[in-house]
Coordinates of C-alpha atoms in Angstrom, one line a residue:
M1 CA 0.1 0.1 -0.1
A2 CA 1.2 3.3 -1.0
I3 CA 2.1 5.9 2.0
I4 CA 0.8 8.8 -0.2
S5 CA -0.5 9.1 -4.0
Y6 CA -1.0 11.9 -6.3
R7 CA -3.3 11.9 -9.5
N8 CA -3.9 14.1 -12.2
L9 CA -1.4 16.7 -10.7
T10 CA -1.0 19.7 -12.9
V11 CA 1.1 22.9 -12.1
S12 CA 2.0 26.0 -14.0
F13 CA 3.3 29.6 -13.2
G14 CA 2.2 31.0 -16.3
G15 CA 4.6 29.4 -18.9
P16 CA 4.4 25.4 -20.4
L17 CA 3.3 22.9 -17.5
L18 CA 5.8 22.2 -15.0
L19 CA 3.7 19.4 -14.2
D20 CA 1.1 18.0 -16.6
D21 CA -1.5 15.8 -15.2
V22 CA 1.1 13.4 -13.5
G23 CA 0.6 10.8 -10.8
I24 CA 3.2 10.0 -8.1
S25 CA 2.9 7.2 -5.6
I26 CA 5.5 6.7 -2.4
E27 CA 5.8 3.3 -0.8
K28 CA 7.0 2.1 2.5
K29 CA 11.3 2.4 2.8
E30 CA 11.4 3.3 -1.0
R31 CA 14.3 5.6 -1.8
I32 CA 13.4 7.6 -4.3
C33 CA 15.9 9.9 -6.5
L34 CA 13.9 12.6 -8.7
L35 CA 15.8 13.7 -11.7
G36 CA 15.2 16.4 -14.2
R37 CA 16.9 19.4 -15.8
N38 CA 17.2 23.0 -13.8
G39 CA 13.9 24.5 -14.2
E40 CA 11.7 21.5 -15.1
G41 CA 9.8 22.0 -11.7
K42 CA 11.4 19.4 -9.4
S43 CA 11.4 21.6 -6.1
T44 CA 8.0 22.5 -7.1
L45 CA 7.1 18.7 -7.1
L46 CA 9.0 18.7 -3.5
R47 CA 7.0 21.7 -2.3
I48 CA 3.7 20.4 -3.5
L49 CA 4.4 16.9 -1.5
S50 CA 5.5 18.6 1.2
G51 CA 2.3 20.7 1.5
Q52 CA 4.0 24.1 0.7
V53 CA 2.6 24.7 -2.5
I54 CA -1.1 23.6 -3.5
P55 CA -1.5 22.7 -7.1
D56 CA -3.6 23.9 -10.0
K57 CA -5.0 20.3 -10.1
G58 CA -4.9 16.9 -8.6
E59 CA -6.3 14.5 -6.1
S60 CA -4.3 12.8 -3.2
E61 CA -4.7 9.8 -1.1
R62 CA -2.8 9.4 2.2
L63 CA -2.0 7.3 5.0
P64 CA -4.3 8.4 8.1
N65 CA -2.0 10.8 10.4
F66 CA 0.0 11.2 7.5
R67 CA 3.6 12.8 8.2
V68 CA 6.4 14.2 5.9
A69 CA 9.4 16.5 6.5
K70 CA 11.6 18.4 4.1
L71 CA 15.0 19.4 4.9
D72 CA 16.3 22.2 2.7
Q73 CA 19.7 22.4 1.2
E74 CA 20.5 25.7 2.4
I75 CA 21.6 25.7 6.2
P76 CA 19.5 28.7 7.9
V77 CA 21.2 31.7 9.5
G78 CA 20.8 32.7 13.2
V79 CA 19.5 29.4 14.7
Q80 CA 20.5 29.4 18.4
G81 CA 20.7 27.3 21.3
S82 CA 21.9 23.8 21.9
I83 CA 21.8 20.7 19.7
F84 CA 18.9 19.6 21.8
D85 CA 16.9 22.7 22.0
V86 CA 17.3 22.7 17.7
V87 CA 16.1 19.2 17.2
A88 CA 13.0 19.3 20.0
E89 CA 11.8 22.4 17.8
G90 CA 11.1 19.4 15.3
L91 CA 8.3 18.5 18.1
G92 CA 6.6 21.6 17.7
E93 CA 4.7 23.2 21.3
K94 CA 4.3 19.7 22.7
A95 CA 8.4 20.3 23.5
D96 CA 8.4 24.0 24.7
I97 CA 8.4 22.9 28.3
L98 CA 11.0 20.3 27.6
R99 CA 13.2 22.9 25.8
A100 CA 12.6 25.6 29.2
Y101 CA 13.7 22.9 31.4
N102 CA 16.7 21.8 29.6
Q103 CA 17.7 25.5 29.3
A104 CA 17.1 26.3 32.8
S105 CA 18.9 23.2 33.8
L106 CA 21.7 24.2 32.2
Q107 CA 21.7 27.6 33.9
L108 CA 21.2 26.3 37.5
D109 CA 24.1 24.3 36.7
E110 CA 26.3 27.3 36.0
K111 CA 24.5 29.0 39.0
P112 CA 23.5 26.4 41.4
E113 CA 22.6 29.1 44.3
D114 CA 20.3 30.8 42.4
E115 CA 16.8 29.7 44.5
K116 CA 14.3 31.6 41.8
L117 CA 16.1 29.6 39.3
A118 CA 16.3 26.2 41.3
D119 CA 12.1 26.8 42.0
E120 CA 11.8 27.4 38.2
V121 CA 13.2 24.1 37.4
D122 CA 11.4 22.0 40.1
R123 CA 7.9 23.9 38.4
L124 CA 8.8 22.7 34.7
Q125 CA 9.8 19.1 35.9
S126 CA 6.4 18.5 37.7
E127 CA 4.8 19.7 34.5
L128 CA 7.0 17.0 32.8
D129 CA 5.9 14.4 35.2
R130 CA 2.3 15.2 34.6
T131 CA 2.0 15.3 30.7
D132 CA 4.9 12.7 30.5
G133 CA 7.1 15.0 28.7
W134 CA 10.1 12.7 29.5
S135 CA 8.8 10.3 26.8
L136 CA 9.6 13.6 24.5
D137 CA 13.3 14.1 26.2
H138 CA 13.9 10.4 25.1
K139 CA 12.8 10.6 21.9
V140 CA 15.3 14.1 21.4
A141 CA 17.8 12.1 22.7
S142 CA 17.5 9.1 21.0
I143 CA 17.5 10.6 17.7
I144 CA 20.4 13.0 18.6
D145 CA 22.4 9.9 19.4
R146 CA 21.3 8.1 15.8
V147 CA 23.0 10.9 14.0
G148 CA 26.3 10.8 15.9
L149 CA 26.0 14.3 17.9
T150 CA 25.9 15.4 21.9
Q151 CA 22.8 17.0 23.4
E152 CA 25.0 20.0 25.2
Q153 CA 26.9 21.3 22.3
S154 CA 26.2 24.5 20.5
F155 CA 24.5 24.5 17.5
A156 CA 26.2 27.8 16.1
T157 CA 29.7 26.2 17.0
L158 CA 29.0 23.2 14.5
S159 CA 30.8 22.8 11.5
G160 CA 28.2 22.7 8.0
G161 CA 28.3 19.0 7.9
N162 CA 27.3 19.1 11.8
K163 CA 24.7 21.7 11.4
S164 CA 23.2 19.5 8.6
R165 CA 23.0 16.5 11.1
A166 CA 21.5 18.4 13.6
L167 CA 18.8 19.9 11.2
L168 CA 18.3 16.5 10.0
A169 CA 17.6 15.0 13.2
R170 CA 15.0 18.1 13.9
T171 CA 13.1 16.6 10.6
L172 CA 13.1 13.1 11.9
V173 CA 11.9 13.6 15.6
G174 CA 8.4 13.8 14.2
E175 CA 8.6 10.4 12.8
P176 CA 7.8 11.2 9.4
H177 CA 6.5 8.5 6.9
V178 CA 8.5 10.3 4.4
L179 CA 11.6 12.5 4.2
I180 CA 12.3 15.0 1.6
L181 CA 15.6 16.0 0.6
D182 CA 16.8 18.9 -1.7
E183 CA 20.5 18.4 -2.6
P184 CA 21.5 16.9 0.6
T185 CA 25.2 16.5 -0.2
N186 CA 25.6 20.5 -1.2
H187 CA 27.1 21.6 2.3
L188 CA 28.6 18.0 3.1
D189 CA 32.1 16.6 2.9
F190 CA 33.4 13.5 2.0
E191 CA 32.8 11.9 5.2
G192 CA 29.5 13.3 5.9
I193 CA 28.3 12.4 2.5
Q194 CA 29.2 8.7 3.4
W195 CA 27.7 9.0 6.5
L196 CA 24.3 10.3 5.0
E197 CA 24.2 7.4 2.6
K198 CA 24.5 4.8 5.2
F199 CA 22.0 6.3 7.4
L200 CA 19.6 6.5 4.7
Q201 CA 20.1 2.8 3.5
K202 CA 18.9 1.9 7.3
A203 CA 16.1 4.0 7.3
E204 CA 12.8 2.9 8.1
F205 CA 10.8 6.0 6.5
A206 CA 10.7 6.3 3.0
V207 CA 13.0 9.4 1.0
L208 CA 12.6 11.2 -1.8
F209 CA 15.2 13.2 -2.9
V210 CA 17.1 15.6 -5.3
S211 CA 20.7 15.3 -6.0
H212 CA 23.2 15.7 -8.8
D213 CA 26.1 13.6 -7.0
R214 CA 25.7 10.4 -9.1
S215 CA 27.8 8.4 -6.5
F216 CA 25.5 9.6 -4.1
I217 CA 22.5 8.3 -6.0
R218 CA 23.8 5.1 -6.8
F219 CA 24.5 4.3 -3.3
V220 CA 21.2 5.4 -2.1
A221 CA 18.1 5.4 -4.6
T222 CA 15.9 2.3 -4.8
R223 CA 13.9 4.0 -7.9
I224 CA 14.6 6.8 -10.3
L225 CA 11.5 9.4 -10.8
E226 CA 12.1 11.5 -13.7
L227 CA 10.3 14.7 -14.6
D228 CA 10.9 15.2 -18.3
R229 CA 8.7 18.1 -20.3
G230 CA 6.3 18.1 -17.6
K231 CA 5.9 14.2 -17.4
L232 CA 6.7 12.0 -14.7
T233 CA 8.2 8.7 -15.4
S234 CA 9.1 5.9 -12.8
W235 CA 11.8 3.6 -13.5
T236 CA 12.3 0.4 -11.2
C237 CA 15.7 0.4 -11.0
G238 CA 19.1 1.9 -9.7
Y239 CA 20.7 4.5 -11.4
D240 CA 23.2 3.0 -13.8
K241 CA 20.2 0.5 -15.2
F242 CA 18.4 4.0 -15.5
L243 CA 20.9 5.7 -17.7
E244 CA 20.8 2.6 -20.6
R245 CA 17.0 2.3 -20.4
K246 CA 16.6 6.2 -21.1
A247 CA 18.8 5.8 -23.9
D248 CA 17.0 3.1 -25.2
L249 CA 13.6 5.4 -24.9
L250 CA 15.2 8.6 -26.3
S251 CA 16.5 6.6 -29.5
A252 CA 13.0 5.1 -29.8
E253 CA 11.5 8.5 -29.3
E254 CA 13.6 9.9 -31.7
K255 CA 12.9 7.4 -34.7
Q256 CA 9.3 7.9 -33.7
N257 CA 9.2 11.6 -34.1
A258 CA 11.1 11.1 -37.3
V259 CA 8.8 8.8 -39.1
F260 CA 5.8 11.2 -37.9
D261 CA 7.5 14.0 -39.2
K262 CA 7.8 12.2 -42.7
K263 CA 4.2 11.5 -43.0
L264 CA 3.4 15.1 -42.1
A265 CA 5.8 16.4 -44.9
E266 CA 3.9 14.0 -47.1
E267 CA 0.7 15.4 -46.0
E268 CA 1.7 18.8 -46.6
V269 CA 2.8 18.5 -49.8
W270 CA 0.0 16.4 -51.0
I271 CA -2.5 19.4 -49.7
R272 CA -0.4 21.8 -51.6
K273 CA -0.7 19.9 -55.2
G274 CA -2.9 22.2 -57.1
I275 CA -6.7 23.2 -58.0
Q276 CA -6.9 19.4 -59.6
A277 CA -6.1 17.8 -56.6
R278 CA -7.7 20.1 -54.2
R279 CA -11.1 19.2 -56.3
T280 CA -10.7 15.6 -55.6
R281 CA -8.8 15.5 -52.1
N282 CA -10.3 13.0 -49.6
E283 CA -12.1 15.2 -46.7
G284 CA -11.0 12.7 -44.3
R285 CA -7.5 13.0 -45.4
V286 CA -7.5 16.5 -44.9
R287 CA -8.9 16.3 -41.1
A288 CA -6.3 14.0 -40.6
L289 CA -3.4 16.5 -41.9
F290 CA -5.1 19.2 -39.5
K291 CA -4.8 16.8 -36.6
L292 CA -1.5 15.9 -37.5
R293 CA -0.1 19.9 -37.4
E294 CA -2.1 19.9 -33.8
E295 CA 0.1 16.9 -32.6
R296 CA 3.2 18.4 -34.1
S297 CA 2.3 22.0 -32.4
D298 CA 2.0 20.2 -28.9
R299 CA 4.9 18.0 -29.1
R300 CA 7.5 19.0 -26.3
E301 CA 11.1 18.8 -27.6
Q302 CA 13.6 17.4 -25.2
Q303 CA 15.9 20.3 -23.8
G304 CA 18.9 20.4 -26.2
K305 CA 22.2 20.0 -24.6
S306 CA 24.4 23.0 -23.8
T307 CA 27.3 23.5 -25.6
I308 CA 30.0 25.1 -23.2
S309 CA 32.2 27.3 -25.0
S310 CA 35.4 29.5 -23.2
N311 CA 37.7 32.1 -24.0
K312 CA 41.4 30.8 -24.4
G313 CA 44.2 32.1 -22.7
Q314 CA 47.5 32.6 -24.3
T315 CA 50.1 29.4 -23.5
S316 CA 51.6 29.9 -20.0
G317 CA 55.2 28.9 -19.5
R318 CA 55.8 25.1 -18.8
K319 CA 56.2 26.0 -15.0
V320 CA 52.9 27.0 -13.7
I321 CA 53.0 27.3 -9.8
S322 CA 56.0 26.6 -7.5
I323 CA 55.3 26.2 -3.8
K324 CA 58.4 25.5 -1.4
D325 CA 58.1 25.0 2.2
L326 CA 54.6 26.4 2.5
E327 CA 53.1 27.0 6.2
F328 CA 49.6 28.5 6.9
G329 CA 47.3 28.9 9.5
W330 CA 44.4 30.7 11.5
D331 CA 45.1 31.4 14.9
E332 CA 46.4 28.4 16.6
Q333 CA 45.7 25.8 13.9
T334 CA 47.8 25.2 11.4
L335 CA 46.1 24.3 7.8
I336 CA 49.4 23.7 5.7
K337 CA 53.1 22.7 7.1
N338 CA 56.1 21.9 5.2
F339 CA 54.4 21.9 1.7
S340 CA 56.4 21.7 -1.5
T341 CA 55.5 20.7 -4.7
T342 CA 55.2 22.2 -8.9
I343 CA 52.4 22.4 -10.9
W344 CA 53.2 22.0 -14.4
R345 CA 51.2 23.4 -17.4
G346 CA 48.5 20.9 -18.4
D347 CA 47.9 19.5 -14.7
K348 CA 44.3 18.9 -13.6
I349 CA 44.5 19.0 -9.7
G350 CA 41.5 18.2 -7.6
V351 CA 41.6 19.7 -4.0
V352 CA 39.9 17.3 -1.1
G353 CA 39.5 16.9 2.5
L354 CA 37.0 17.3 5.3
N355 CA 35.0 20.5 5.6
G356 CA 37.4 23.2 7.5
S357 CA 40.6 21.3 6.4
G358 CA 42.0 24.4 4.2
K359 CA 41.0 23.4 0.6
S360 CA 39.5 27.1 -0.3
T361 CA 42.5 28.8 1.4
L362 CA 45.1 26.4 -0.3
L363 CA 43.8 28.0 -3.3
K364 CA 43.8 31.4 -2.4
L365 CA 47.2 31.0 -1.3
L366 CA 48.3 29.7 -4.9
L367 CA 46.7 32.8 -6.4
K368 CA 48.7 35.1 -4.1
K369 CA 45.4 35.9 -2.7
L370 CA 46.7 35.4 1.1
E371 CA 50.2 35.7 2.3
P372 CA 52.0 32.6 3.6
K373 CA 53.4 32.6 7.2
Q374 CA 56.2 30.9 5.7
G375 CA 57.5 29.4 2.5
S376 CA 57.3 30.8 -0.9
I377 CA 54.8 30.3 -3.6
E378 CA 56.1 31.5 -7.6
H379 CA 54.0 32.2 -10.6
G380 CA 55.3 31.0 -13.8
T381 CA 55.2 33.3 -17.1
K382 CA 52.0 34.3 -19.0
L383 CA 49.6 33.3 -16.4
D384 CA 46.0 34.1 -17.3
V385 CA 43.6 33.1 -14.1
A386 CA 40.0 32.5 -14.2
Y387 CA 38.4 31.7 -10.6
F388 CA 35.3 30.8 -9.9
D389 CA 33.9 30.8 -6.4
Q390 CA 30.0 29.9 -6.4
H391 CA 29.6 31.5 -3.2
K392 CA 31.1 34.8 -3.7
E393 CA 30.0 35.2 -7.1
I394 CA 27.0 38.0 -7.0
L395 CA 24.3 38.2 -9.5
N396 CA 22.2 41.6 -9.6
D397 CA 18.5 39.8 -9.2
S398 CA 17.1 43.3 -11.0
L399 CA 19.0 42.9 -13.8
S400 CA 18.3 40.5 -16.7
V401 CA 20.2 37.3 -17.4
A402 CA 22.1 39.1 -20.4
E403 CA 22.8 42.0 -18.5
N404 CA 24.5 40.3 -15.9
V405 CA 26.4 38.1 -18.4
A406 CA 27.0 41.1 -21.0
P407 CA 26.8 44.3 -19.0
N408 CA 28.5 46.4 -21.7
G409 CA 26.4 45.5 -24.6
D410 CA 24.5 43.0 -26.9
T411 CA 27.5 41.0 -27.7
V412 CA 30.2 39.0 -26.2
T413 CA 33.8 37.9 -27.7
I414 CA 34.8 33.9 -27.8
N415 CA 38.2 33.5 -29.0
G416 CA 38.7 36.4 -31.2
Y417 CA 35.2 36.3 -32.8
S418 CA 31.8 38.2 -31.6
K419 CA 28.6 36.4 -30.8
H420 CA 25.0 38.1 -29.5
I421 CA 24.6 37.4 -26.3
L422 CA 21.4 35.6 -26.8
S423 CA 23.1 33.0 -29.2
Y424 CA 25.8 32.9 -26.4
L425 CA 23.2 32.0 -23.5
K426 CA 21.4 29.6 -25.7
D427 CA 24.6 27.4 -25.8
F428 CA 24.0 27.5 -21.7
L429 CA 20.2 26.3 -22.4
F430 CA 18.6 29.8 -21.9
L431 CA 15.9 30.4 -24.4
P432 CA 15.7 34.1 -25.8
E433 CA 12.7 34.9 -23.5
T434 CA 14.3 33.4 -20.4
A435 CA 17.6 35.4 -21.3
R436 CA 15.7 38.6 -21.5
G437 CA 14.4 37.7 -18.1
P438 CA 15.2 38.7 -14.6
V439 CA 17.8 36.8 -12.9
K440 CA 15.3 36.3 -9.8
M441 CA 12.9 34.4 -11.4
L442 CA 15.5 31.6 -12.3
S443 CA 15.9 28.3 -10.2
G444 CA 19.1 27.5 -8.1
G445 CA 20.3 25.2 -11.0
E446 CA 19.6 28.0 -13.1
R447 CA 21.4 30.7 -11.1
A448 CA 24.6 28.4 -11.4
R449 CA 24.7 27.8 -15.2
V450 CA 24.5 32.0 -15.2
L451 CA 27.8 32.0 -13.3
L452 CA 29.4 29.7 -15.3
A453 CA 28.2 31.4 -18.4
K454 CA 30.1 34.8 -16.9
F455 CA 32.8 32.7 -15.9
F456 CA 34.0 31.2 -19.2
L457 CA 34.1 34.7 -20.9
Q458 CA 37.2 35.4 -19.0
P459 CA 40.2 34.2 -20.9
A460 CA 42.4 31.8 -19.1
N461 CA 44.9 29.0 -19.0
L462 CA 44.5 28.6 -15.4
L463 CA 41.5 27.8 -14.4
V464 CA 40.5 27.8 -10.6
L465 CA 37.2 26.3 -9.2
D466 CA 35.5 26.2 -5.8
E467 CA 32.6 23.7 -5.9
P468 CA 31.4 24.3 -9.3
T469 CA 29.0 21.5 -9.7
N470 CA 26.8 22.8 -6.9
D471 CA 23.0 23.2 -8.2
L472 CA 23.8 22.2 -11.5
D473 CA 21.7 19.1 -13.2
I474 CA 23.7 16.2 -13.8
E475 CA 23.5 16.9 -17.8
T476 CA 25.4 20.2 -17.0
I477 CA 27.9 18.4 -15.0
E478 CA 28.7 16.0 -17.6
L479 CA 29.2 18.9 -20.4
L480 CA 31.3 20.8 -17.4
E481 CA 33.7 17.5 -17.5
E482 CA 34.1 17.2 -21.1
R483 CA 34.8 21.1 -21.4
L484 CA 37.3 20.6 -18.5
L485 CA 38.9 17.4 -20.1
Q486 CA 39.3 19.6 -23.7
F487 CA 40.7 22.1 -21.8
D488 CA 44.4 22.3 -22.7
G489 CA 45.5 24.7 -19.8
T490 CA 45.6 24.1 -16.0
L491 CA 43.3 23.2 -13.5
L492 CA 42.8 23.4 -10.0
L493 CA 39.7 22.0 -8.8
V494 CA 37.8 21.9 -5.3
S495 CA 34.9 19.4 -5.1
H496 CA 33.5 16.8 -3.0
D497 CA 31.3 15.1 -6.1
R498 CA 33.4 11.9 -6.4
D499 CA 32.3 11.0 -9.9
F500 CA 33.3 14.4 -11.2
L501 CA 36.9 14.5 -9.7
N502 CA 37.5 11.4 -10.7
N503 CA 36.3 12.0 -14.6
V504 CA 38.3 15.1 -14.5
V505 CA 41.5 15.6 -12.3
N506 CA 45.1 13.4 -12.9
A507 CA 46.4 14.2 -9.5
T508 CA 45.0 15.0 -6.1
F509 CA 46.0 17.2 -3.1
A510 CA 44.4 15.8 0.3
M511 CA 44.4 17.8 3.4
D512 CA 44.1 16.2 6.8
G513 CA 42.9 19.8 8.5
K514 CA 46.1 19.3 10.5
G515 CA 48.8 20.9 8.2
G516 CA 49.8 17.7 6.1
V517 CA 49.0 17.5 2.3
M518 CA 49.2 14.4 0.8
E519 CA 49.3 14.2 -3.2
Y520 CA 47.9 11.1 -5.2
A521 CA 47.8 10.3 -8.7
G522 CA 44.6 10.3 -10.1
G523 CA 41.1 11.4 -8.9
C524 CA 39.9 10.7 -4.9
D525 CA 39.3 7.1 -4.7
R526 CA 42.4 5.8 -3.2
W527 CA 42.7 8.5 -0.8
L528 CA 38.8 7.5 0.2
E529 CA 39.9 4.1 0.5
E530 CA 42.7 5.1 3.0
Q531 CA 40.2 7.1 5.0
E532 CA 38.0 4.1 5.5
E533 CA 41.0 1.8 6.5
A534 CA 42.1 4.5 9.2
K535 CA 38.3 4.9 10.4
N536 CA 38.0 1.0 10.8
S537 CA 41.7 0.5 12.4
S538 CA 40.7 3.2 15.0
N539 CA 37.5 1.8 15.7
R540 CA 39.2 -2.0 16.2
A541 CA 39.3 -3.0 20.0
K542 CA 42.8 -2.1 21.3
P543 CA 44.0 -3.1 25.3
R544 CA 43.7 0.2 27.1
V545 CA 46.4 0.5 30.0
I546 CA 44.2 2.0 32.8
E547 CA 46.3 5.1 34.3
N548 CA 46.6 5.3 38.0
N549 CA 44.1 7.7 38.8
E550 CA 41.5 7.0 35.9
K551 CA 38.6 4.5 36.9
P552 CA 38.0 1.5 34.7
R553 CA 34.9 2.1 32.4
K554 CA 32.0 -0.1 32.9
L555 CA 29.8 -1.3 30.5
L556 CA 26.4 0.5 29.9
N557 CA 23.2 -1.3 29.9
K558 CA 22.6 -1.4 26.2
E559 CA 26.3 -2.3 25.9
K560 CA 25.9 -5.3 28.1
E561 CA 22.7 -6.3 26.4
A562 CA 24.7 -5.8 22.6
L563 CA 27.4 -8.2 24.6
I564 CA 24.5 -10.9 24.6
E565 CA 23.1 -10.6 21.6
L566 CA 26.3 -10.0 19.1
P567 CA 27.3 -14.0 19.3
K568 CA 23.4 -14.7 18.3
K569 CA 23.6 -12.1 15.6
I570 CA 26.8 -13.1 14.0
E571 CA 25.7 -16.8 14.2
K572 CA 22.9 -16.0 12.3
M573 CA 24.5 -14.0 9.7
E574 CA 27.3 -16.8 9.2
A575 CA 24.5 -19.3 8.8
E576 CA 22.7 -16.8 5.9
R577 CA 26.4 -16.5 4.5
D578 CA 26.7 -20.5 4.3
Q579 CA 23.4 -20.9 2.7
I580 CA 24.2 -18.2 0.1
T581 CA 27.2 -19.8 -0.9
A582 CA 26.0 -23.5 -1.0
I583 CA 23.6 -22.1 -3.3
M584 CA 25.8 -20.7 -5.4
Q585 CA 27.9 -23.6 -5.5
S586 CA 25.3 -26.1 -6.5
P587 CA 25.5 -27.4 -9.8
D588 CA 22.1 -26.0 -11.5
Y589 CA 22.8 -22.8 -9.7
Y590 CA 23.6 -20.8 -13.2
R591 CA 21.3 -23.1 -15.5
N592 CA 18.3 -21.4 -13.3
P593 CA 16.9 -18.5 -15.0
K594 CA 15.7 -17.1 -11.7
S595 CA 19.6 -17.2 -10.3
D596 CA 21.1 -13.9 -10.1
P597 CA 24.8 -14.3 -9.3
A598 CA 25.7 -10.5 -9.4
D599 CA 22.9 -9.7 -6.6
D600 CA 23.9 -13.0 -4.6
Q601 CA 27.6 -12.1 -4.7
A602 CA 26.4 -8.3 -3.4
S603 CA 24.7 -9.9 -0.7
L604 CA 27.3 -12.0 0.5
E605 CA 30.0 -9.0 0.2
K606 CA 27.8 -7.2 2.2
L607 CA 27.3 -9.8 4.8
E608 CA 31.1 -10.7 5.1
K609 CA 31.0 -6.7 5.9
K610 CA 28.5 -6.8 8.5
I611 CA 30.2 -10.0 10.4
A612 CA 33.7 -8.4 10.6
I613 CA 32.0 -5.2 11.8
S614 CA 30.1 -7.1 14.5
Y615 CA 33.0 -9.5 15.5
S616 CA 35.0 -6.0 15.9
Q617 CA 32.4 -4.5 18.2
W618 CA 32.1 -8.0 20.2
E619 CA 36.0 -7.6 20.6
E620 CA 35.6 -4.1 21.7
L621 CA 33.1 -4.7 24.6
E622 CA 34.4 -8.2 25.5
A623 CA 37.9 -5.6 26.1
I624 CA 36.1 -3.2 28.2
A625 CA 34.0 -5.7 30.4
D626 CA 37.5 -7.6 31.0

């Protein structure tokens, strides 16, 4: 049974229908990725499902007491209080007394002699006893624990990734049936993205999300929902299989349109044959021609692909940037220490690291926008730099798209040739009416395309891009990849998009935030593997030496229960593993059409990982118990 379903959904904001008489249903525990080009109406559909927008037309059915929660991509400004306070807000007015008690208790800890404050704590405690508010306290504490945070920490002091975790906890504390996520990876680093992937894979609720991160989609999505030219298509498969099936569908559609257009052309020739033909013409055939014309005018063509053009700079010297004994930090924190390397013409280098590790700082140092504390940075000859920082670039909302990109006239210059601004913007998928319209009417992805259109007008032989893929649709990201691969200059790139990095760069600088900068050949995969290995290594049980003044830690109640249950759990998983292995080793396995070797092998690998993790947990708990 569907948790929620819509029929005949129709929405328009004055132009072509964003949703054209479509239907959608969401089942329990589904993880659905909503795909579509920028401006197709994905955000509108999310707002309809979350109750923020009322459609022009449509009918819905939903579970009794249906609950939906939506986590927007932007982190709100000015959120105050502890993590507990922020998460408790997700319970609404029911948690007001609980939040007041929590805040008063913290204040009393700081001022234990304040009798008035002590009386207020007692009053609030009595009220919680009367209303069973402690159950809400347990619910808030439990969800904070699930997202890996601590209750007392101030929200304002958190990193961007941990703020996202706290806001996720706030949406989940109300126990929604459906969680809606809009570009959830935009402000997360690699560790945060991987944590979110694992969290959602274990979720008991349904998830509907929009994302441009292809690796994230592969890990999370169990179904693809595509919004294309006002129509929704459901693909009951993962992302890679969707790409194959979509290509086949577009090929069939192209052939069908070609047959239709040929028939229409033949009928147009027939009706224009002259007086004699007109006297003997078949009126039914004429009516059929009018119908063909009407069908052709109603056809919504697939949006074309952008062709990203750019101005080439002069050829730079062979040695682009020389770095020797570089050191830099803020206050007491050292971000870069004893870093030396040379960047050569044609290098395409990705810069990776966790949030706050200094990736953007390194770019600014290399461009001499910051002075190093120690060491030297030398630029080579004939260097033309184009720097893209999406968070710093500002668009004037009162001007049109064309005026923002070409403020000094109606033409732009590309490699010595003049091109009309409307023609140039068409390469970035802006129709003339959109190009003449105000920027404030654009979606986030369309604004990102405007910034790229401005960026590629700069003649350059060194491109420096800081998170260029945020808000772009997947097709535009793939075209940006192609353009960067064709670029014969030098590239410095900060991104958390794993596929984008792996497809574009030939070397990686990985920053650990403690001064270390490691160099790797190729993309970010090797660094991510090492990060995972280090994390697993630190999680393994190690005998602890108890200092003289240190009291040995005792097992918590839930750890005692886990110590009892883990052997049973491991035994059950090993039995399941042995059963799958036995089935795969049977003589008739590969002759049976129902056998799925790839799926069974994936299940085996997943079980092996779970068994290894469980053994590690068991050893750790036994070490504490001993």
